[in-house]
XYZ file of C-alpha atoms in Angstrom:
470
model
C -88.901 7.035 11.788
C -85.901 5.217 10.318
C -83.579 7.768 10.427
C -81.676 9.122 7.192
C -78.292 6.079 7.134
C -81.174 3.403 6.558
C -83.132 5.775 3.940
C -79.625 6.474 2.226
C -79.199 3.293 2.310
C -82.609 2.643 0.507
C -82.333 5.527 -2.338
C -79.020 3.549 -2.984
C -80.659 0.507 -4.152
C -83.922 1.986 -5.823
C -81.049 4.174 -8.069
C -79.734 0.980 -8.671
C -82.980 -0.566 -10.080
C -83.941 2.103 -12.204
C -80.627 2.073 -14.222
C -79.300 5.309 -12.572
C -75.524 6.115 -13.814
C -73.500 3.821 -16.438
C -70.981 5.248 -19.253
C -71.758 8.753 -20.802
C -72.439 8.253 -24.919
C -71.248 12.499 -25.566
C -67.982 12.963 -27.455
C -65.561 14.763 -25.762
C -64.233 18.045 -27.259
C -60.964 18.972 -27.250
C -59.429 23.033 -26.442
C -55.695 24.091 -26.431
C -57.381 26.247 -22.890
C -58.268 22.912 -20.842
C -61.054 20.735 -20.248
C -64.407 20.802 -22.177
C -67.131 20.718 -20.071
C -70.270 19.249 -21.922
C -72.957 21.443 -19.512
C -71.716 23.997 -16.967
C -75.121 24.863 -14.808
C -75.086 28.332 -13.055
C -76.554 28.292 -9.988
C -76.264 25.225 -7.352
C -79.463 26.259 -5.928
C -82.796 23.661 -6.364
C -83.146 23.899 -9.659
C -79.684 23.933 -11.183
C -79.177 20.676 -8.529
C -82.118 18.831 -9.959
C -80.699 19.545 -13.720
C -77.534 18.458 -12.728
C -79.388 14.922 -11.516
C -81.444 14.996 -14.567
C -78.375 14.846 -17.015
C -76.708 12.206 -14.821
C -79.645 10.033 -14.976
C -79.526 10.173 -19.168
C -75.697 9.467 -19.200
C -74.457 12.957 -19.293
C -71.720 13.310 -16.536
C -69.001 15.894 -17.931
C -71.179 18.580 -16.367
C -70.534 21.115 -13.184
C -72.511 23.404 -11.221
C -70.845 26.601 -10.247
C -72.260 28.836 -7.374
C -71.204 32.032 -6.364
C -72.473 31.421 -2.429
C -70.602 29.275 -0.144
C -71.635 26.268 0.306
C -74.918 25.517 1.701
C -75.881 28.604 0.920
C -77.398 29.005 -2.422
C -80.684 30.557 -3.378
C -82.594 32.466 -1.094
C -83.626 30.111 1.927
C -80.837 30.968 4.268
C -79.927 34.365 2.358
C -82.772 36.652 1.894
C -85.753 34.394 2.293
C -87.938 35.488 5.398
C -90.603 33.855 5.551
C -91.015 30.628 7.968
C -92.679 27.952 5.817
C -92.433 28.052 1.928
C -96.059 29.137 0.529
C -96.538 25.870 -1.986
C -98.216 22.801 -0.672
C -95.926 20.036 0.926
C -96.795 17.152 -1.259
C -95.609 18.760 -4.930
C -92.820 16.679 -5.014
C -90.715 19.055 -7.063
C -87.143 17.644 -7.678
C -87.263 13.802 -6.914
C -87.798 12.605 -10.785
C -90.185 10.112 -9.007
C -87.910 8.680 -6.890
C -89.472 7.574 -3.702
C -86.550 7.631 -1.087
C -85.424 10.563 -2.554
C -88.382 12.602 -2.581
C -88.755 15.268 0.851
C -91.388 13.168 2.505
C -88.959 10.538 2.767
C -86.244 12.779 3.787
C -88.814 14.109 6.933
C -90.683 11.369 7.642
C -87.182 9.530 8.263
C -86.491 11.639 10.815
C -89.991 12.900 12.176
C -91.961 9.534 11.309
C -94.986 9.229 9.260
C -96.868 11.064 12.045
C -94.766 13.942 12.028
C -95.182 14.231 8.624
C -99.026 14.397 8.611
C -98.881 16.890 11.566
C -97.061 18.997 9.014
C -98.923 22.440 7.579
C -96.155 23.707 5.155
C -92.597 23.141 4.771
C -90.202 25.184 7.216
C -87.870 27.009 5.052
C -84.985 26.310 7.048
C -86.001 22.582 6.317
C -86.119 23.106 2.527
C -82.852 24.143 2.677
C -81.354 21.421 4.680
C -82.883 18.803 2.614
C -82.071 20.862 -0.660
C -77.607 20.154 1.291
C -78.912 16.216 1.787
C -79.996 15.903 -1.811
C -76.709 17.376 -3.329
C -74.337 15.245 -0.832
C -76.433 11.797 -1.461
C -76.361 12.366 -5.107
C -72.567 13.496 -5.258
C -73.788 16.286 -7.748
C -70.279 18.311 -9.137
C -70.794 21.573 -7.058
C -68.410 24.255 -7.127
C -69.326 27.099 -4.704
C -67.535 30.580 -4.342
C -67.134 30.726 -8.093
C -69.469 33.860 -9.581
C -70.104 33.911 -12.740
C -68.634 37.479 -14.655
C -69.393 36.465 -18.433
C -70.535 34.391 -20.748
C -67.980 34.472 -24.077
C -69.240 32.539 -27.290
C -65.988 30.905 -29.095
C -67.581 30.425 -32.485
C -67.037 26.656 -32.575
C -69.966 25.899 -30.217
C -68.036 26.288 -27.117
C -68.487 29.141 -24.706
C -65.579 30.548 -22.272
C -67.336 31.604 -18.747
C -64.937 34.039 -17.365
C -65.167 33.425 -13.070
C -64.328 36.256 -10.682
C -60.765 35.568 -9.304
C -60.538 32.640 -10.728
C -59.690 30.633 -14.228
C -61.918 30.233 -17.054
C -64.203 27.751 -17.854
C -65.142 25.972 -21.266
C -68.288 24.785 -22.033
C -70.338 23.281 -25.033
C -73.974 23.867 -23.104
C -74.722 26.862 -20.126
C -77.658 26.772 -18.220
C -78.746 29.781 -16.595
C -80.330 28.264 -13.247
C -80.330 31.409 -11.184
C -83.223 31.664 -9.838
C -86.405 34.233 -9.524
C -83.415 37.393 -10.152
C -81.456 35.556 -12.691
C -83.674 36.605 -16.091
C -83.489 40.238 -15.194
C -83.231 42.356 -12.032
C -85.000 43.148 -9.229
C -86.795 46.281 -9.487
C -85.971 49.663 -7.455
C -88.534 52.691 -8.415
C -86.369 55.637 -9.692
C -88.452 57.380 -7.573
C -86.643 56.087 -4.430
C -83.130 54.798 -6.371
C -82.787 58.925 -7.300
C -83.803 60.548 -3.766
C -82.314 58.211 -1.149
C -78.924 57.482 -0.405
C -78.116 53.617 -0.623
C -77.623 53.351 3.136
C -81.718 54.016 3.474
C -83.170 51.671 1.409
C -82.810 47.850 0.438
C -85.050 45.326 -1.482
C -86.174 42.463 0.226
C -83.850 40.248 -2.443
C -81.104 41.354 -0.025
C -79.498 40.963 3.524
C -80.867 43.306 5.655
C -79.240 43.821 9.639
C -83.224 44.000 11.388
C -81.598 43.140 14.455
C -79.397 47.044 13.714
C -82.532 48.845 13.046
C -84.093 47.443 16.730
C -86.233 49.936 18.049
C -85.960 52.117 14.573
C -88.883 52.854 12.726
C -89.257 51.208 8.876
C -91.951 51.716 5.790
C -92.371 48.711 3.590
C -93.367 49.513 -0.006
C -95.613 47.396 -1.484
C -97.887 44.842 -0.450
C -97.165 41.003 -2.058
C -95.746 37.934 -0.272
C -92.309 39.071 1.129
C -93.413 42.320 2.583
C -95.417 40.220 5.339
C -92.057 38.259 5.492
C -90.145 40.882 6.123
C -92.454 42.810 8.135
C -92.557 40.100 10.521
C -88.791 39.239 10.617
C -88.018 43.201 11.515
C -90.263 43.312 13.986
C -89.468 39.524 15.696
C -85.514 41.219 15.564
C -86.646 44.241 17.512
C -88.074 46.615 15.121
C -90.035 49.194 16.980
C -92.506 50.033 14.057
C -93.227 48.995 10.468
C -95.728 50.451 8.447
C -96.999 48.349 5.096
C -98.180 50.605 2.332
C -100.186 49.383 -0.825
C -100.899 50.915 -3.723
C -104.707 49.044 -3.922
C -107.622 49.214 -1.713
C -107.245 45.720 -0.986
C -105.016 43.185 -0.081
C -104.321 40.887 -3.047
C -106.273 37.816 -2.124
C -106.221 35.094 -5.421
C -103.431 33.088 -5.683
C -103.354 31.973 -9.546
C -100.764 29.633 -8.961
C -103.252 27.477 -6.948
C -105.652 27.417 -9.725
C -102.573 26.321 -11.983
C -101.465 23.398 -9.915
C -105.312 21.748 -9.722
C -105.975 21.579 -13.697
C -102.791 21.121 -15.023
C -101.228 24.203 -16.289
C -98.208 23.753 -14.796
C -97.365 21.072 -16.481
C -99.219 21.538 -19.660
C -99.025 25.179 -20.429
C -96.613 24.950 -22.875
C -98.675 23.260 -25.455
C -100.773 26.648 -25.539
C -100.517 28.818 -28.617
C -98.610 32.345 -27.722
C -102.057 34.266 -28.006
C -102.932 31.829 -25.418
C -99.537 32.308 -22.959
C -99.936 36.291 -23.706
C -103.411 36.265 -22.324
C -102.594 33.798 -19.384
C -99.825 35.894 -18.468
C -101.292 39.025 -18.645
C -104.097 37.945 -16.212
C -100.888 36.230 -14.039
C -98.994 39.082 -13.728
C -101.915 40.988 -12.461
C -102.106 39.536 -9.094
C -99.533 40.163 -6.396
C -98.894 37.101 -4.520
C -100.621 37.121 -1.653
C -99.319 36.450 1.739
C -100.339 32.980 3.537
C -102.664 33.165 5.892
C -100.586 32.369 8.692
C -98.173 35.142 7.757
C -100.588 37.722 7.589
C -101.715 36.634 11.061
C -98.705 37.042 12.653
C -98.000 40.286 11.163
C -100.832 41.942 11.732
C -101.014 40.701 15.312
C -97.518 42.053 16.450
C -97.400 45.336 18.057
C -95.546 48.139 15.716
C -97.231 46.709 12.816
C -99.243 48.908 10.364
C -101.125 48.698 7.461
C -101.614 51.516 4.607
C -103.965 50.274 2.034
C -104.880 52.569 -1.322
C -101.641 54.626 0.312
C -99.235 54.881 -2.724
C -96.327 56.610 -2.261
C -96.070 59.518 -4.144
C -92.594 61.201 -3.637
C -89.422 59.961 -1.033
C -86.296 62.896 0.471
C -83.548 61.973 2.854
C -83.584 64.574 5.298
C -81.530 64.714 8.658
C -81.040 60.822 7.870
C -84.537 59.693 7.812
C -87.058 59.306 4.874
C -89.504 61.448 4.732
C -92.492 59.615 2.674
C -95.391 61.588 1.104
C -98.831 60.357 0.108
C -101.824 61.294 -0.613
C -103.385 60.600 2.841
C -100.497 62.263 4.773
C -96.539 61.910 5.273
C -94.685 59.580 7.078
C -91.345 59.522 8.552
C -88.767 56.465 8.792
C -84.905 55.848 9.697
C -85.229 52.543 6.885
C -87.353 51.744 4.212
C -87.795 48.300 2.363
C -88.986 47.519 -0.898
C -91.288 44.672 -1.987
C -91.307 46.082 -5.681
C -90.958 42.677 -7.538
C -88.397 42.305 -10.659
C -88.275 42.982 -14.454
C -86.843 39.829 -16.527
C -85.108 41.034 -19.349
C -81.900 39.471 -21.131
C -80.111 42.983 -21.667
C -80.374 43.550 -18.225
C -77.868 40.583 -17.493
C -74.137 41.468 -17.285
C -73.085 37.739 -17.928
C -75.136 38.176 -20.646
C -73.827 41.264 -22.535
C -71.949 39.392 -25.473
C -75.043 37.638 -26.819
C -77.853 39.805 -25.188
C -78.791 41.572 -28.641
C -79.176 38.314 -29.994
C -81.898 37.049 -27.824
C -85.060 36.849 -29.387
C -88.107 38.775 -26.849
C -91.703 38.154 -27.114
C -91.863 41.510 -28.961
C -89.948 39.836 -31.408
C -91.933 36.806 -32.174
C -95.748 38.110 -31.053
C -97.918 40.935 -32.012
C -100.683 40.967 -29.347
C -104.314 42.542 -30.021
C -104.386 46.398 -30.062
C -104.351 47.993 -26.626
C -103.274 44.271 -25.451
C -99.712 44.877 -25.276
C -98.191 44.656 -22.198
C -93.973 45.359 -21.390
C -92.981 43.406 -18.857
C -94.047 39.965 -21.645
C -92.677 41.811 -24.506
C -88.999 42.037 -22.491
C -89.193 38.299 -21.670
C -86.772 35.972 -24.153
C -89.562 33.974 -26.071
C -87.211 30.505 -25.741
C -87.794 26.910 -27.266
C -89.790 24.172 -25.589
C -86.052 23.260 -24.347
C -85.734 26.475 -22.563
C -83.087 27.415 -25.248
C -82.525 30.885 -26.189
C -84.046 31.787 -29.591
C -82.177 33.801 -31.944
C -83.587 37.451 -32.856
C -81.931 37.510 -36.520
C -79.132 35.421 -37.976
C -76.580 35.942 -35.704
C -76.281 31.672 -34.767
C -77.165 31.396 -31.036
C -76.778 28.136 -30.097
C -76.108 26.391 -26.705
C -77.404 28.621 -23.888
C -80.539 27.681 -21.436
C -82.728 29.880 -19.527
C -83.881 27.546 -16.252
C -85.221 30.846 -14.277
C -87.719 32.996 -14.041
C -87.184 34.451 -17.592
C -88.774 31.076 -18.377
C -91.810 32.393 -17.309
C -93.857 33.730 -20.486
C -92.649 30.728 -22.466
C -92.571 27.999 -20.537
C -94.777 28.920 -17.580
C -94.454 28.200 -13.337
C -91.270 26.264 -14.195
C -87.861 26.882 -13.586
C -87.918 28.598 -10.641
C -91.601 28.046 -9.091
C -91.925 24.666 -6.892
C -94.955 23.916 -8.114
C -93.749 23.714 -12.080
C -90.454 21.955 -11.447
C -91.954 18.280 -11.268
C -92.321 18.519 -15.237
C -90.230 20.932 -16.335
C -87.275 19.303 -15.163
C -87.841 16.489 -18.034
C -88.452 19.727 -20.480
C -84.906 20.825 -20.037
C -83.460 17.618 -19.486
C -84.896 16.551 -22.950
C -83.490 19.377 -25.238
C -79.568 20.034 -23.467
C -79.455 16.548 -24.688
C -81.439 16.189 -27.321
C -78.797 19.710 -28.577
C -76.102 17.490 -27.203
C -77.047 14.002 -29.161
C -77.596 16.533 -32.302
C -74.337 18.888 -32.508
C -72.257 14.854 -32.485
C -75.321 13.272 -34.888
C -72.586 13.102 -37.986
C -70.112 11.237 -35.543
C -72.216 8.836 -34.301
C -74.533 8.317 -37.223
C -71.305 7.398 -38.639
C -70.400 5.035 -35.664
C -73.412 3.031 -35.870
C -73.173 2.711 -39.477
C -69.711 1.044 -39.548
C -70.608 -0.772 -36.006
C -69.867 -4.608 -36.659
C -69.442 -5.799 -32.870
C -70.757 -9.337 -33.448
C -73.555 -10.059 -30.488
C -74.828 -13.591 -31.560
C -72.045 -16.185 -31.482
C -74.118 -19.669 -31.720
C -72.966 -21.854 -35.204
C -74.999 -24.234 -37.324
C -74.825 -26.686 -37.522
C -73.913 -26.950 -34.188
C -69.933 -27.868 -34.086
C -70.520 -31.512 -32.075
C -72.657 -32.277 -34.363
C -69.871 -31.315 -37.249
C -67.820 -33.503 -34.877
C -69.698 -36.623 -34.862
């Protein structure tokens, strides 16, 4: 256990030795509105940090990340996250770029020792988070929080003009979208419950929900993947009197592909596949709810107040007297709250930042035709992007400039942008085409520069001028 000054100290010097930082090689653009920002990253959560470290470390440092949280609190691990320990293994090493001292061993073995660290099952969440505020204070990243993003406005002279909430606009020449598991779509609310209950009943587990206000209430949880154990065991740890789990299957989801994924390299290989291959993949990966851990279902299902409805869709929902009144086919149930664990829809035209260029997007029902009786919706509404995770144009409208590091990523690119275990190597991926786009848009200017370059490096003479001399 060294404690974190002497590891600081450490990452200093091994950023040193691999070259990190030196003079940016992007030409600077020029607006009568202000400053030209060469990348403007939305989201300041884990991935849009590690992009933001990934263009410093090629020489691209006219970039910000903007965040509509305050700070310290972006993404979901001290927002809506519930659950106790994140659900990947400890070791993936996600965000680091192979950094030792950097890496979140480092970070907890510096203050737990090496000991600690093997004691360790799974990551605490609250843990992620804190080293998630380390990483972006030790690697100065260009945060600005409080700043929500309202729309993205293309110029026509490969700039774009993000409009902030309350505050001025931006200009920048590349946007990435790093917003997370909600940022390619929206999370999903059944009509069935959005057009019977008033909004005061319900909430999805994507949002802040008062537990420790419903103490002693009783709540229904609809569906049965991952973050319905976590919330089911934060209500009823805050005081929840009952919660009742109901699942539309007759078992509890049990395979976790993302496991299978990790061990024989699709997350870092998947997109080499053909799209026949990625439809089929994706098809069988959207099948399976994630599961909850182990330890989570444990603790659940241990607490008093905790029940289980499995093969118990529900069929209908009514607010009546201020309750919900919940019928299925084995019965009906009453609560004062209900929660959903419905899972999201990523689709570009469901973005409101998005609305200027959404019809431009290209979708996977634009560029793939799947077998007969193959086809399957929630793909087709994904953007089908470039190995870059650039937005593809649907037509010839020129689209040009704009990233998607989130879950949209998903049918294209695989567990990447926003899944632990795929950020290790799709960091590089993104990395790679902003400036590979960047290098390419200035290619005329500095072709030209290194064709006229005549900075003499060699100054030795011969014959050697002594020798003149003598």
């Amino acid at each position: 256990m060294i404690g974190l000054p002497a590891l600081e100290t450490d990452l200093a010097r091994q950023l040193t030795l691999i070259g990190h930082g030196g003079a940016d090689w992007t030409r600077p653009r020029a607006h009568p509105e202000g400053h030209v920002h060469d990348v403007i990253i939305i989201g300041g959560g884990q991935s849009g940090l590690a992009v933001a470290f990934g263009l410093l470390r090629e020489r691209v440092s006219n970039i910000l990340v903007i965040d509509e949280n305050p700070a310290g609190y972006e993404g979901p691990w001290d927002t809506y996250a519930r659950m106790i320990t994140l659900r990947t293994p400890k070791g993936l090493n996600p965000i680091d770029f192979g950094v030792p001292a950097l890496s979140f061993r480092a970070w907890y073995e510096a203050q737990h020792s090496a000991d600690g660290w093997d004691a360790l099952d799974k990551i605490p969440r609250g843990d992620w988070m804190a080293y998630l505020r380390w990483y972006r204070r030790v690697l100065a990243l260009p945060v600005r929080n409080d700043a929500k993003l309202d729309l993205i406005e293309p110029l026509g002279d490969g700039l774009y003009r993000l409009q902030i909430v309350g505050q001025a606009p931006l200009l920048a020449r590349k946007v990435v979208l790093a917003t997370g598991i909600q940022g390619g779509g929206e999370w999903h609310v059944p009509a069935m419950i959005a057009d019977a209950l008033p909004r005061t009943l319900y909430a999805h587990t994507s949002e802040p929900i008062d537990y420790a206000a419903l103490a002693g209430k009783r709540i229904g949880i609809l569906g049965g993947g991952a973050s319905a154990f976590d919330n089911a065991n934060a209500a009823l740890e805050l005081g929840v009197g009952t919660c009742d789990v109901f699942l539309r299957r007759k078992i509890l989801p049990r395979i976790n592909p993302i496991r299978h994924m990790e061990r024989v390299g699709f997350t870092g290989r998947y997109p080499a596949l053909a799209d026949a291959d990625k439809y089929a993949v994706m098809a069988a990966f959207l099948g399976h709810n994630q599961p909850p851990t182990n330890d989570t279902f444990a603790r659940a299902s241990a607490k008093p107040g905790f029940a289980l409805h499995l093969g118990t869709p529900w069929l209908s929902v009514a607010s009546e007297d201020g309750k919900v009144r919940v019928t299925t086919p084995q019965g009906k149930h009453e609560f004062d709250f209900v929660v959903l664990s419905t899972g999201l829809v990523s689709d570009s035209g469901l973005r409101p930042e998005l609305k200027l260029v959404a019809d431009r997007i290209a979708r996977w029902s634009d560029r793939f035709t799947p077998p007969k009786g193959e086809a399957n919706a929630l793909i087709d509404a994904h953007p089908y992007l470039g190995p870059g995770f650039e937005f593809l144009p649907r037509g010839t409208a020129p689209l040009h400039g704009l990233f998607a590091f989130n879950y949209a990523a998903l049918v294209s690119l695989g567990l990447s942008a926003s899944a632990l275990s795929g950020l290790r190597t799709a960091l590089p991926r993104v990395t790679k085409g902003i400036t590979d786009q960047l290098f390419l848009d200035d290619r005329e200017a500095l072709v030209a520069d290194l064709l006229a370059y005549d900075e003499a490096e060699f100054v030795g003479e011969w014959p050697r001028l002594q020798d003149t001399a003598a």
